[in-house]
PDB file of C-alpha atoms in Angstrom:
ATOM      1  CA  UNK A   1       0.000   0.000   0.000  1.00  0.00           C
ATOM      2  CA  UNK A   2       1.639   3.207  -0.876  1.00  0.00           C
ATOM      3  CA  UNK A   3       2.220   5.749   2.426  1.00  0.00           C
ATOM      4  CA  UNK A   4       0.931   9.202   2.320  1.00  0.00           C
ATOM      5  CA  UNK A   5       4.261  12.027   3.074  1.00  0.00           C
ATOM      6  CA  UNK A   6       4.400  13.086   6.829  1.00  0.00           C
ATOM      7  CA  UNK A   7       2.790  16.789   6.971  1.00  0.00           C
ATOM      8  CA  UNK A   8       4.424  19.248   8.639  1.00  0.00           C
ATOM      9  CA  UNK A   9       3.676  21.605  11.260  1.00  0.00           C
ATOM     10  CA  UNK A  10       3.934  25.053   8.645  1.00  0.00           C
ATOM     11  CA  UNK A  11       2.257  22.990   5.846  1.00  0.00           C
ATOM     12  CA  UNK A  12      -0.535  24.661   3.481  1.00  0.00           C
ATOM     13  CA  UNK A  13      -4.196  23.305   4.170  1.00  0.00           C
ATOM     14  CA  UNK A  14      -7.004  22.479   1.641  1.00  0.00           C
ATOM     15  CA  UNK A  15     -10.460  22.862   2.928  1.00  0.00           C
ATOM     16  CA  UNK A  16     -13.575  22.054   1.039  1.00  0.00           C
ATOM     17  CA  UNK A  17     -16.592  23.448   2.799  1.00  0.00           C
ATOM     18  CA  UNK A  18     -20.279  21.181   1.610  1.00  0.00           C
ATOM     19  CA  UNK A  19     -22.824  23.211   2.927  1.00  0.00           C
ATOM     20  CA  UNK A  20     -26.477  21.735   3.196  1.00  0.00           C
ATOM     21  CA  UNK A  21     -28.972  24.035   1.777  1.00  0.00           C
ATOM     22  CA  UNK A  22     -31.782  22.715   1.672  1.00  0.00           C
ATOM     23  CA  UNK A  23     -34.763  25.058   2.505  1.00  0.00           C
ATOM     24  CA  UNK A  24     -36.871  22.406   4.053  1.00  0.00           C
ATOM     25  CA  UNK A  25     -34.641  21.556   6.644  1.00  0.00           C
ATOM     26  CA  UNK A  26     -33.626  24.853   7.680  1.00  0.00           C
ATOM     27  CA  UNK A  27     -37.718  25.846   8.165  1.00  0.00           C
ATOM     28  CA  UNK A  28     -37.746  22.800   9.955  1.00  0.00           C
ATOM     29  CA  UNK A  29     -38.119  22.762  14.017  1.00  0.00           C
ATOM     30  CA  UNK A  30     -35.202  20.908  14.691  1.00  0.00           C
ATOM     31  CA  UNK A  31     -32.827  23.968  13.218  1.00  0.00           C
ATOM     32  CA  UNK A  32     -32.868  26.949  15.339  1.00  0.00           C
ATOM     33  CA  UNK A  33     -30.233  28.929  12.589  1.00  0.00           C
ATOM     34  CA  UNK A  34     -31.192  29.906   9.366  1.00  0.00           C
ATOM     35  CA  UNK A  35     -29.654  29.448   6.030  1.00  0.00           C
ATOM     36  CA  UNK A  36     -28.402  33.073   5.463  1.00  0.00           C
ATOM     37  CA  UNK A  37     -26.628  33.366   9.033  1.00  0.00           C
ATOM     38  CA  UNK A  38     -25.152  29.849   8.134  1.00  0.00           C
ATOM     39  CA  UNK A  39     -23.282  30.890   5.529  1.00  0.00           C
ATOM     40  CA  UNK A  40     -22.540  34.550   6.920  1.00  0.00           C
ATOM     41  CA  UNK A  41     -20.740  32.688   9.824  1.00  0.00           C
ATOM     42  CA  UNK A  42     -19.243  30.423   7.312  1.00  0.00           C
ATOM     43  CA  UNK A  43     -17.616  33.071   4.926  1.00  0.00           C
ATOM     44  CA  UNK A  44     -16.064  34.824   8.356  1.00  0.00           C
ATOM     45  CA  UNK A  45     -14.888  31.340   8.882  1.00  0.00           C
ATOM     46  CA  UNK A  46     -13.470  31.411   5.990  1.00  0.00           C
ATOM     47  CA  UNK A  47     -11.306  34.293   6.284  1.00  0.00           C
ATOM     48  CA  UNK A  48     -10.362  33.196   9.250  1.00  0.00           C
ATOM     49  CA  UNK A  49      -8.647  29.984   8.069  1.00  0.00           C
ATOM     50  CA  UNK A  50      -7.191  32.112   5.296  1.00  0.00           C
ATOM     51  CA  UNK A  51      -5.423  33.943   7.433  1.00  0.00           C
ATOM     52  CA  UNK A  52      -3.608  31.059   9.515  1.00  0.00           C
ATOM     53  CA  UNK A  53      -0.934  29.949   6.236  1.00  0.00           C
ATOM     54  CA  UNK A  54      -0.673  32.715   3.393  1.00  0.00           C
ATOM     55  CA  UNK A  55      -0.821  29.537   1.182  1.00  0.00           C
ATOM     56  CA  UNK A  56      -3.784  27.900   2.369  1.00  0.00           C
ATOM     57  CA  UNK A  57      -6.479  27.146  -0.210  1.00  0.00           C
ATOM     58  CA  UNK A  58     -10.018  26.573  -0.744  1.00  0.00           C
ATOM     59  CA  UNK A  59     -13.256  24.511  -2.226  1.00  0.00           C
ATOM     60  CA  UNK A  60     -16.771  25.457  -1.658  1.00  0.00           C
ATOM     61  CA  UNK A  61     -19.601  23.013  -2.465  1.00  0.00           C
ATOM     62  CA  UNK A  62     -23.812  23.086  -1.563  1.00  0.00           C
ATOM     63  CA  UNK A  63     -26.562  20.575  -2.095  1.00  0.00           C
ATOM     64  CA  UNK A  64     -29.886  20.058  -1.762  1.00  0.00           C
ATOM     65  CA  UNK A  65     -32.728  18.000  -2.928  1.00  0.00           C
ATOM     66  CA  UNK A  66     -32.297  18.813  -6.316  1.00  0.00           C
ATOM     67  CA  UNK A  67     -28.504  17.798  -6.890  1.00  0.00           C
ATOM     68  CA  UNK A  68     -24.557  19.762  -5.847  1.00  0.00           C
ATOM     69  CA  UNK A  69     -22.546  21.712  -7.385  1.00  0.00           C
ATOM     70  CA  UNK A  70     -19.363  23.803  -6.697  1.00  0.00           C
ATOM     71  CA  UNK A  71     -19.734  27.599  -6.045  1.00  0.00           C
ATOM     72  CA  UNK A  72     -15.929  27.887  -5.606  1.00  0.00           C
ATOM     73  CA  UNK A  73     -13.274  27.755  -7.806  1.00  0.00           C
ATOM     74  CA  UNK A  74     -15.884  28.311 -10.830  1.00  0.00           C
ATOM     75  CA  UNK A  75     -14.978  26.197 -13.907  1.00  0.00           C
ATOM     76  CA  UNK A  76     -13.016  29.565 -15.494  1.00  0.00           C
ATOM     77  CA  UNK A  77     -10.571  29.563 -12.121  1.00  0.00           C
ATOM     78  CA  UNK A  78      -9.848  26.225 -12.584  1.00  0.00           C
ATOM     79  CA  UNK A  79      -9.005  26.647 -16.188  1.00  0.00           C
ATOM     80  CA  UNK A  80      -6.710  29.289 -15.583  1.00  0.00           C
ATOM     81  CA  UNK A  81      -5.155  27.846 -12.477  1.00  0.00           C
ATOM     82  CA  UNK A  82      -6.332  31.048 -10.492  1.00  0.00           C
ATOM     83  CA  UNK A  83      -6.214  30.858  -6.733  1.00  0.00           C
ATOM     84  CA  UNK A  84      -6.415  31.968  -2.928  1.00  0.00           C
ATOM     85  CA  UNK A  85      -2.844  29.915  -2.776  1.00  0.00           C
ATOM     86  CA  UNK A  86      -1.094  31.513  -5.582  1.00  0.00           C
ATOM     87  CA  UNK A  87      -2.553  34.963  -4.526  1.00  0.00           C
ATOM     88  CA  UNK A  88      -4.088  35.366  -8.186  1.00  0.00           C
ATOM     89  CA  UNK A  89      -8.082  35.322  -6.488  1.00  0.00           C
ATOM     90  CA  UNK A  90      -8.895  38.063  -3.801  1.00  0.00           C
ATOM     91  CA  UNK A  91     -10.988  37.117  -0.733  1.00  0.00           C
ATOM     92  CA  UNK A  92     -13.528  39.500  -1.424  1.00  0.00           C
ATOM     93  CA  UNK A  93     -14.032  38.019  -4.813  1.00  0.00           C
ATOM     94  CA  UNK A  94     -14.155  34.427  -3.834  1.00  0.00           C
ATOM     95  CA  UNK A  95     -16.608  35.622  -1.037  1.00  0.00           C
ATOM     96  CA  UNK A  96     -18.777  36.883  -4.311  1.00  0.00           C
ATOM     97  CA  UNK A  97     -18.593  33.612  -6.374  1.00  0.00           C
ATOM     98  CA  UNK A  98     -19.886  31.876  -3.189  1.00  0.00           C
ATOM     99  CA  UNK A  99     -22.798  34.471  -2.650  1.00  0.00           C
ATOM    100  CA  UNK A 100     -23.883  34.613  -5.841  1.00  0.00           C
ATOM    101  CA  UNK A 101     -23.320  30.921  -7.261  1.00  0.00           C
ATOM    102  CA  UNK A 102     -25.495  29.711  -4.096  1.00  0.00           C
ATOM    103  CA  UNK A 103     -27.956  32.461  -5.454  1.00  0.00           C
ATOM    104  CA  UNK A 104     -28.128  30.640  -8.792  1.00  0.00           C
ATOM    105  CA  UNK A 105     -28.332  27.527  -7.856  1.00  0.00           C
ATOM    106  CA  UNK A 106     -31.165  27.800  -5.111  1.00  0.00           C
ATOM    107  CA  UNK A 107     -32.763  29.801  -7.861  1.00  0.00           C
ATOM    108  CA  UNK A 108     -32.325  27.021 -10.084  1.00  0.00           C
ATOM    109  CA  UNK A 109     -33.962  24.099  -7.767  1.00  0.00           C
ATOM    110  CA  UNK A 110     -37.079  25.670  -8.407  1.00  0.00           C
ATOM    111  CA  UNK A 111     -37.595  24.609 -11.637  1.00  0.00           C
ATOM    112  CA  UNK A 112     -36.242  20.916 -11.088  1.00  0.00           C
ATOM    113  CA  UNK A 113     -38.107  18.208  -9.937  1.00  0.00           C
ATOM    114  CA  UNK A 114     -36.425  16.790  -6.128  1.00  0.00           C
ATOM    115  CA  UNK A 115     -35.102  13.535  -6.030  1.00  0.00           C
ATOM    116  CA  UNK A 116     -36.617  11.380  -3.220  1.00  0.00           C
ATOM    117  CA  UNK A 117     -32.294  11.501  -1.332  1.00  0.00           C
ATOM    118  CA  UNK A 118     -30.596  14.576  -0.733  1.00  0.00           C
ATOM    119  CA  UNK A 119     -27.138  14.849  -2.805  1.00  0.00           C
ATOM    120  CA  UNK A 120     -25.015  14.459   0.029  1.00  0.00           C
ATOM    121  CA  UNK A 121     -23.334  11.331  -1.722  1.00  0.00           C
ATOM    122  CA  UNK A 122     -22.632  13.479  -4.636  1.00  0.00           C
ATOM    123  CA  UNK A 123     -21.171  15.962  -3.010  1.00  0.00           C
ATOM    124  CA  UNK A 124     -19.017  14.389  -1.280  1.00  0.00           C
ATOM    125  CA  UNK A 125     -17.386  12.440  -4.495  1.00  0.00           C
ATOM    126  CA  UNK A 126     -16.960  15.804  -5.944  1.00  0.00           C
ATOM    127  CA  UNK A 127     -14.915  16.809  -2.931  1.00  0.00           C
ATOM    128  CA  UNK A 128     -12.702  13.719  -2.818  1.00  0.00           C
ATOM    129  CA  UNK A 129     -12.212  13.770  -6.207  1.00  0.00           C
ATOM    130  CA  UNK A 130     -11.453  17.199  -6.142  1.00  0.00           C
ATOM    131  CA  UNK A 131      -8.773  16.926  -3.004  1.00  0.00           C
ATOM    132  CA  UNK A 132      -7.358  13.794  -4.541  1.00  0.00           C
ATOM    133  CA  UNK A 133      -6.613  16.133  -7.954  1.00  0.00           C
ATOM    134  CA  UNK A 134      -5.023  18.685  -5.227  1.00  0.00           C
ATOM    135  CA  UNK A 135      -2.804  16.380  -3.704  1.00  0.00           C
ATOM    136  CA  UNK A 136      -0.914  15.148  -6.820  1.00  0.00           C
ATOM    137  CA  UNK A 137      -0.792  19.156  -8.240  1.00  0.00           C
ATOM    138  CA  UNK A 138       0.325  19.971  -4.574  1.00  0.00           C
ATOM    139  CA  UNK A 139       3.147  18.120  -2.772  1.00  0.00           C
ATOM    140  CA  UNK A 140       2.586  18.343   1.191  1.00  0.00           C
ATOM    141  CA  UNK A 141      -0.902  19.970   1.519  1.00  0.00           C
ATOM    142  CA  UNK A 142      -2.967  19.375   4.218  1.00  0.00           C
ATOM    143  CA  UNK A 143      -6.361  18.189   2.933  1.00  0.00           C
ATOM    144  CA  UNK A 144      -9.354  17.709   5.114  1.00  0.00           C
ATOM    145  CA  UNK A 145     -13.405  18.156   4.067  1.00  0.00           C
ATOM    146  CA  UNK A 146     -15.829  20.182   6.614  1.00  0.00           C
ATOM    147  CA  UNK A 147     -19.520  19.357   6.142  1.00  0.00           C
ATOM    148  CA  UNK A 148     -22.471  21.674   7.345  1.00  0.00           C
ATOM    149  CA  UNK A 149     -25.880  19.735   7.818  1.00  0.00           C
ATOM    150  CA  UNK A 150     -29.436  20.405   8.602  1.00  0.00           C
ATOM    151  CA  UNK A 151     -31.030  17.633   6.860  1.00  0.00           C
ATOM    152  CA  UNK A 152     -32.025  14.190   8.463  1.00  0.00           C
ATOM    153  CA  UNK A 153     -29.912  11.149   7.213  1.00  0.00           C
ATOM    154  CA  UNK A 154     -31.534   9.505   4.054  1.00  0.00           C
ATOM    155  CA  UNK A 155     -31.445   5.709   4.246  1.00  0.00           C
ATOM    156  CA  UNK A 156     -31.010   5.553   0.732  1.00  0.00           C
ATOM    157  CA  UNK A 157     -27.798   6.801   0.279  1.00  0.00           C
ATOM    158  CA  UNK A 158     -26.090   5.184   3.304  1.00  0.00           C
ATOM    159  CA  UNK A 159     -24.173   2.638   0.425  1.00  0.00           C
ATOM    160  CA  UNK A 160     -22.848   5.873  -1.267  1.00  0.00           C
ATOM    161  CA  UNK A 161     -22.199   8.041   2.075  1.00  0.00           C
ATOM    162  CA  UNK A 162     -20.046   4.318   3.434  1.00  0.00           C
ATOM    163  CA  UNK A 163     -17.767   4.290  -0.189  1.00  0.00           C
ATOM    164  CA  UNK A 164     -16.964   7.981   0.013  1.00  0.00           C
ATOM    165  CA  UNK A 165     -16.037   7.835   3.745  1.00  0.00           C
ATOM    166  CA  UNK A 166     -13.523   4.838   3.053  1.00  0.00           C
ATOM    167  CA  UNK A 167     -12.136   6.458  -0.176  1.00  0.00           C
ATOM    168  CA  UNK A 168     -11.433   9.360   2.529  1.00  0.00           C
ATOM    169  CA  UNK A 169     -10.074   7.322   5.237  1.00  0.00           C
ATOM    170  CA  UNK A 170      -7.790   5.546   2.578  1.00  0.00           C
ATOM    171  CA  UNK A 171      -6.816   9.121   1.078  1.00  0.00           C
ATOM    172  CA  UNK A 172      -6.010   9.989   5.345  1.00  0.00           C
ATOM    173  CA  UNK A 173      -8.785  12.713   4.750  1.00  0.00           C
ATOM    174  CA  UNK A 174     -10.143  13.803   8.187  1.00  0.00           C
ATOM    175  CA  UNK A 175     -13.952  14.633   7.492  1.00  0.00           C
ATOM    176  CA  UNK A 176     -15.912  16.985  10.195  1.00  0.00           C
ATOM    177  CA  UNK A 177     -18.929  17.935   9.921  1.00  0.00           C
ATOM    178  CA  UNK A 178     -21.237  20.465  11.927  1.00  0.00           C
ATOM    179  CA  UNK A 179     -24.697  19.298  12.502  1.00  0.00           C
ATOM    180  CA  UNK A 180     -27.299  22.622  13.084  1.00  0.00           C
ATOM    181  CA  UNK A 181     -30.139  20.286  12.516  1.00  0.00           C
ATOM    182  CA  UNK A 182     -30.635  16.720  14.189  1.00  0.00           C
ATOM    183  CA  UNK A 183     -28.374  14.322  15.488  1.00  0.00           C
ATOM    184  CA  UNK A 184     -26.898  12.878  11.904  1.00  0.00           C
ATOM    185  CA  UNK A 185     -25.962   8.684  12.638  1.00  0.00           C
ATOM    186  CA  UNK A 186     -24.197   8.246   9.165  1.00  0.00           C
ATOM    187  CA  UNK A 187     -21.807  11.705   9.884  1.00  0.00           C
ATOM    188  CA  UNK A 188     -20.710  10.274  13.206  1.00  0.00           C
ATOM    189  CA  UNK A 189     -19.787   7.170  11.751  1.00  0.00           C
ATOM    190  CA  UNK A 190     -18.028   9.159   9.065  1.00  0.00           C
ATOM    191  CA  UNK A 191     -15.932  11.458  11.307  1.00  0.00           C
ATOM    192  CA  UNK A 192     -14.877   8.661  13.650  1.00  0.00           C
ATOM    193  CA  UNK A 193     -13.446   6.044  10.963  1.00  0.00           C
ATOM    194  CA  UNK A 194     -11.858   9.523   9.493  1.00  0.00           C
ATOM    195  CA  UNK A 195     -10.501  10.807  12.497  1.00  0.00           C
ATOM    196  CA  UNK A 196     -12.307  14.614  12.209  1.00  0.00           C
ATOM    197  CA  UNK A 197     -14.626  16.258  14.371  1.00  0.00           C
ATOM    198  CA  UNK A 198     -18.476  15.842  14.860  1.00  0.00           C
ATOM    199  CA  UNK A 199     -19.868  18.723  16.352  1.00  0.00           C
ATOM    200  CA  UNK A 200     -24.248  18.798  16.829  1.00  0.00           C
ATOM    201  CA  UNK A 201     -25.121  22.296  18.077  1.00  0.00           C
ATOM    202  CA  UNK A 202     -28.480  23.990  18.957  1.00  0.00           C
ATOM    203  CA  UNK A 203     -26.942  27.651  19.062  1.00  0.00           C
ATOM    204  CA  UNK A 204     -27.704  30.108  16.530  1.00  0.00           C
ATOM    205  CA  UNK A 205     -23.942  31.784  17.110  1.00  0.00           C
ATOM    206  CA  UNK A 206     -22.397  29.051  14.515  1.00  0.00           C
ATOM    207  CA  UNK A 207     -19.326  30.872  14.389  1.00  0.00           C
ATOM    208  CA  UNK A 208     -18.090  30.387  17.704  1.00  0.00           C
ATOM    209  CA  UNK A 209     -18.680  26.754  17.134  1.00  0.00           C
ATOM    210  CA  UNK A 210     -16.754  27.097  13.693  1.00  0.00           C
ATOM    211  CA  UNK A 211     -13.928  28.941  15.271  1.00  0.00           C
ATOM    212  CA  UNK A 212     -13.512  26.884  18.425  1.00  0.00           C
ATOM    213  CA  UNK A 213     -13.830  23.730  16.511  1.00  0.00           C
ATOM    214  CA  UNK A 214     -13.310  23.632  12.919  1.00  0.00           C
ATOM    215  CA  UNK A 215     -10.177  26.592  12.815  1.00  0.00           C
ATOM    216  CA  UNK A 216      -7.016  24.210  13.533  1.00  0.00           C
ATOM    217  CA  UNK A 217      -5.483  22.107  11.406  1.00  0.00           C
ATOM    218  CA  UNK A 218      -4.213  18.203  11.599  1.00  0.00           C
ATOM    219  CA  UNK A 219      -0.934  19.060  12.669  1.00  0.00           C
ATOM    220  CA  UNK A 220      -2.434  21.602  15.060  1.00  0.00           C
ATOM    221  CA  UNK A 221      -5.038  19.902  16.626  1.00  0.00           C
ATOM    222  CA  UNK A 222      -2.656  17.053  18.130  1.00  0.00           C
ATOM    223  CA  UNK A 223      -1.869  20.231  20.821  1.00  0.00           C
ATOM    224  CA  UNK A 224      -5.340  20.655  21.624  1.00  0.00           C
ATOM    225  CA  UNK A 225      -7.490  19.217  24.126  1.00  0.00           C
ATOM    226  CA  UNK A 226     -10.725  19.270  21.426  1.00  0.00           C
ATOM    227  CA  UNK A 227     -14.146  17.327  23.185  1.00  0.00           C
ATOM    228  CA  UNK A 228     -14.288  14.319  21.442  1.00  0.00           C
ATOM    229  CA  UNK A 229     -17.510  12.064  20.911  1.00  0.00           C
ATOM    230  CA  UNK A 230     -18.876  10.460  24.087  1.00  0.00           C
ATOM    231  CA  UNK A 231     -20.087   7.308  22.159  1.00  0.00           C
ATOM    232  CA  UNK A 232     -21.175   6.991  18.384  1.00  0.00           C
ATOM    233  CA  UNK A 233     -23.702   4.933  17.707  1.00  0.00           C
ATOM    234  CA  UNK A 234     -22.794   2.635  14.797  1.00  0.00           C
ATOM    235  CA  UNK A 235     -26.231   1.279  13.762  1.00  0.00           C
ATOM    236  CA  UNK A 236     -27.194   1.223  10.111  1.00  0.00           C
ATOM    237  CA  UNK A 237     -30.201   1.888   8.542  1.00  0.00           C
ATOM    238  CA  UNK A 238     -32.453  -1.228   6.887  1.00  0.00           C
ATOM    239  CA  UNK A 239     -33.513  -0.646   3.182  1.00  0.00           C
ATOM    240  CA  UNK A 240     -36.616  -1.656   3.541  1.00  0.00           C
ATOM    241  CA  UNK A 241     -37.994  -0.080   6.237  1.00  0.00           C
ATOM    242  CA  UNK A 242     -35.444   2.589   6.889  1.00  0.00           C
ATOM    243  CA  UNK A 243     -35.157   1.813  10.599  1.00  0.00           C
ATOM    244  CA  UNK A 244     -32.470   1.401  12.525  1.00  0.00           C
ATOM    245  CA  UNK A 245     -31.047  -1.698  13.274  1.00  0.00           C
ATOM    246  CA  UNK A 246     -28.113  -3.796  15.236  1.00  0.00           C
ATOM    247  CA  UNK A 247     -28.345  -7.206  13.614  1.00  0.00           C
ATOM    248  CA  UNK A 248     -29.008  -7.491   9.646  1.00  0.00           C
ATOM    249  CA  UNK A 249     -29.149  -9.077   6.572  1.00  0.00           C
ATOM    250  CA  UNK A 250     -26.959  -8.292   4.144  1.00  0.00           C
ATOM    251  CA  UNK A 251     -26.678  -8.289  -0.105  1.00  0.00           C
ATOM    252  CA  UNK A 252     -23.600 -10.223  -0.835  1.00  0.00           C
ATOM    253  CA  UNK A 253     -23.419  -7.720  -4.203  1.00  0.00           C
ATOM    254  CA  UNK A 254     -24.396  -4.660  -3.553  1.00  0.00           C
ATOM    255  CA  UNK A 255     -24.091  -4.393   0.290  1.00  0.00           C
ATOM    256  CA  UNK A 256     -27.971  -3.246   1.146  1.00  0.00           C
ATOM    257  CA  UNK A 257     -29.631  -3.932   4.662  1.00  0.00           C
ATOM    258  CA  UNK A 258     -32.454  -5.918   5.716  1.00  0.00           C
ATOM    259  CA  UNK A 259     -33.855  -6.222   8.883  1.00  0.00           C
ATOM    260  CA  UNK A 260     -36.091  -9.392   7.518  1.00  0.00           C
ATOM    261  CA  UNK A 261     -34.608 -12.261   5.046  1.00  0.00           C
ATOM    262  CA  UNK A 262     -35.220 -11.550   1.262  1.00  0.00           C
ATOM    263  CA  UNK A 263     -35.087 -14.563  -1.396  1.00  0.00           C
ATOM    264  CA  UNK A 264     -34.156 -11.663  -3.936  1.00  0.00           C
ATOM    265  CA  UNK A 265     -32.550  -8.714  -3.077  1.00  0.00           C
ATOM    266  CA  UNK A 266     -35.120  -5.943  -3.505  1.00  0.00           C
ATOM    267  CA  UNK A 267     -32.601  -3.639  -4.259  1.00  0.00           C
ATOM    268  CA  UNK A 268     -30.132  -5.282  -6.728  1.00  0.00           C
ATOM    269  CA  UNK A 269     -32.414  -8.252  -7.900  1.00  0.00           C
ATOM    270  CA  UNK A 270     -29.395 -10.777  -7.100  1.00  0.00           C
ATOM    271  CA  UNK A 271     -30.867 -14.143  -5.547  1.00  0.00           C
ATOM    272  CA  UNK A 272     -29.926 -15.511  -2.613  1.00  0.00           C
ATOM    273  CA  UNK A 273     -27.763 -18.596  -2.775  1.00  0.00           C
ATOM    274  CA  UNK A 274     -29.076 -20.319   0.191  1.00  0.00           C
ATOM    275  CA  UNK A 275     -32.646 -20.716   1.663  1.00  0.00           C
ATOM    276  CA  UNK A 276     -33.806 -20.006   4.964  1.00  0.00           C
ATOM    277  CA  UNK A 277     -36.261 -23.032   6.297  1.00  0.00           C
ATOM    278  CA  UNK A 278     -39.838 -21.917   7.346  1.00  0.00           C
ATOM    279  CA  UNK A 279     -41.139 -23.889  10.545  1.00  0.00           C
ATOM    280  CA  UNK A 280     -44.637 -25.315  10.163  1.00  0.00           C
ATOM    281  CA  UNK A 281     -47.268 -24.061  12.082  1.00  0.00           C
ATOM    282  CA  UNK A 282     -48.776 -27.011  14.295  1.00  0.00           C
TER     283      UNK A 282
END
């Protein structure tokens, strides 16, 4: 297995911010912040972290019902190789791409039918595959992936949420993620096999949380004493009746969760090879 280069303490950082944006769940009960003071305390985030390497870059990704897509570096940045890192892109105009792209696209999802699963799958391949780009352009950069939620964990993507934490965990990509909504199973799961941060909050002042938190680096945070998670609850989700459950049946092909015994896999169609025996009724 090929070994990832030490980092070192003065190293750049990579962060890719997903932000949740889904309109639903911030109306919702269970989130006490709203969207637009969610990404205000983000973007001051942001220049925070800017400000702790002169070399320290930046990705910026939202979803919502209705698909992801990256509101920084646009497609033109990328092209020309502009950047926070190489000082060619000014705060105040990467600051604009975010507030305006998110514009767009929440303008957009109006006129696009939802999907029944949030993109949260989908945007987190984009961000791996976006780091995993950065770390063969960029020797020594520390990569890690900070995800904002209010949305409730969607069953249906747990297969896709599972492959893109592992491809992180291989790539030694610390994921944290800051629930403002309900308790999220699948991110806890996510950040512990990662090694990053989980973080549920009821406060509306998400930038203290962000700044107490999220701000440090890897190499940084070995000096801290950070709260950690008291316990994580590791239960999955069945596929069939979206519950949660300790003990399950599993699809030797595609890896999908029962809490009953199937003869055919409802998701994948494949048959089961053996047969469980039914006992007679006297």
């Amino acid at each position: 297995m090929e070994t990832l280069p030490k980092l070192s303490e003065d190293a750049p950082s990579l962060l890719v911010i997903i932000l949740d944006s889904s309109a639903s769940s911030f109306n919702s009960k269970a989130c006490r912040v709203t969207l637009q003071e969610t990404v205000e305390s983000l973007l001051f985030f942001v220049q925070g972290y800017l400000m702790m390497h002169r070399r320290n870059d930046l990705a910026f990704l939202t979803y919502n019902e209705t698909g992801s897509v990256f509101l920084y570096p646009t497609s033109r940045l990328e092209r020309d190789n502009l950047s926070l890192a190489n000082g060619a892109v000014s705060v105040k105009f990467m600051t604009k791409c975010v507030a305006e792209g998110l514009e767009s696209f929440l303008t957009a999802e109006s006129s696009i039918s939802p999907s029944n699963t949030f993109s949260v799958s989908k945007a987190l391949s984009q961000s791996l595959c976006f780091v995993n780009r950065k770390m063969k352009e960029i020797k020594n950069v520390q990569t890690r992936i900070l995800m904002v939620r209010a949305s409730r964990d969607q069953p249906e993507s747990y297969n896709a949420i599972m492959n893109s934490i592992f491809s992180a965990q291989k790539a030694q990509v610390p994921l944290d993620c800051l629930c403002v909504g309900p308790e999220s199973i699948f991110m806890q799961q996510a950040t512990d096999v990662t090694g990053g941060i989980y973080h549920q909050t009821d406060e509306r002042n998400v930038l203290q949380v962000l700044l107490s938190q999220f701000l440090p680096s890897q190499s940084t945070r070995k000096f801290l004493k950070q709260k950690g998670q008291e316990s994580v609850d590791f239960r999955a989700a069945c596929f069939c009746h979206r519950k949660l459950i300790e003990i399950a049946f599993v699809c030797s092909v595609c890896l999908s969760l029962f809490c009953s015994f199937h003869d055919q896999c409802p998701t994948c169609g494949t048959m089961s090879s053996f047969q469980i025996k039914k006992t007679s009724e006297p």
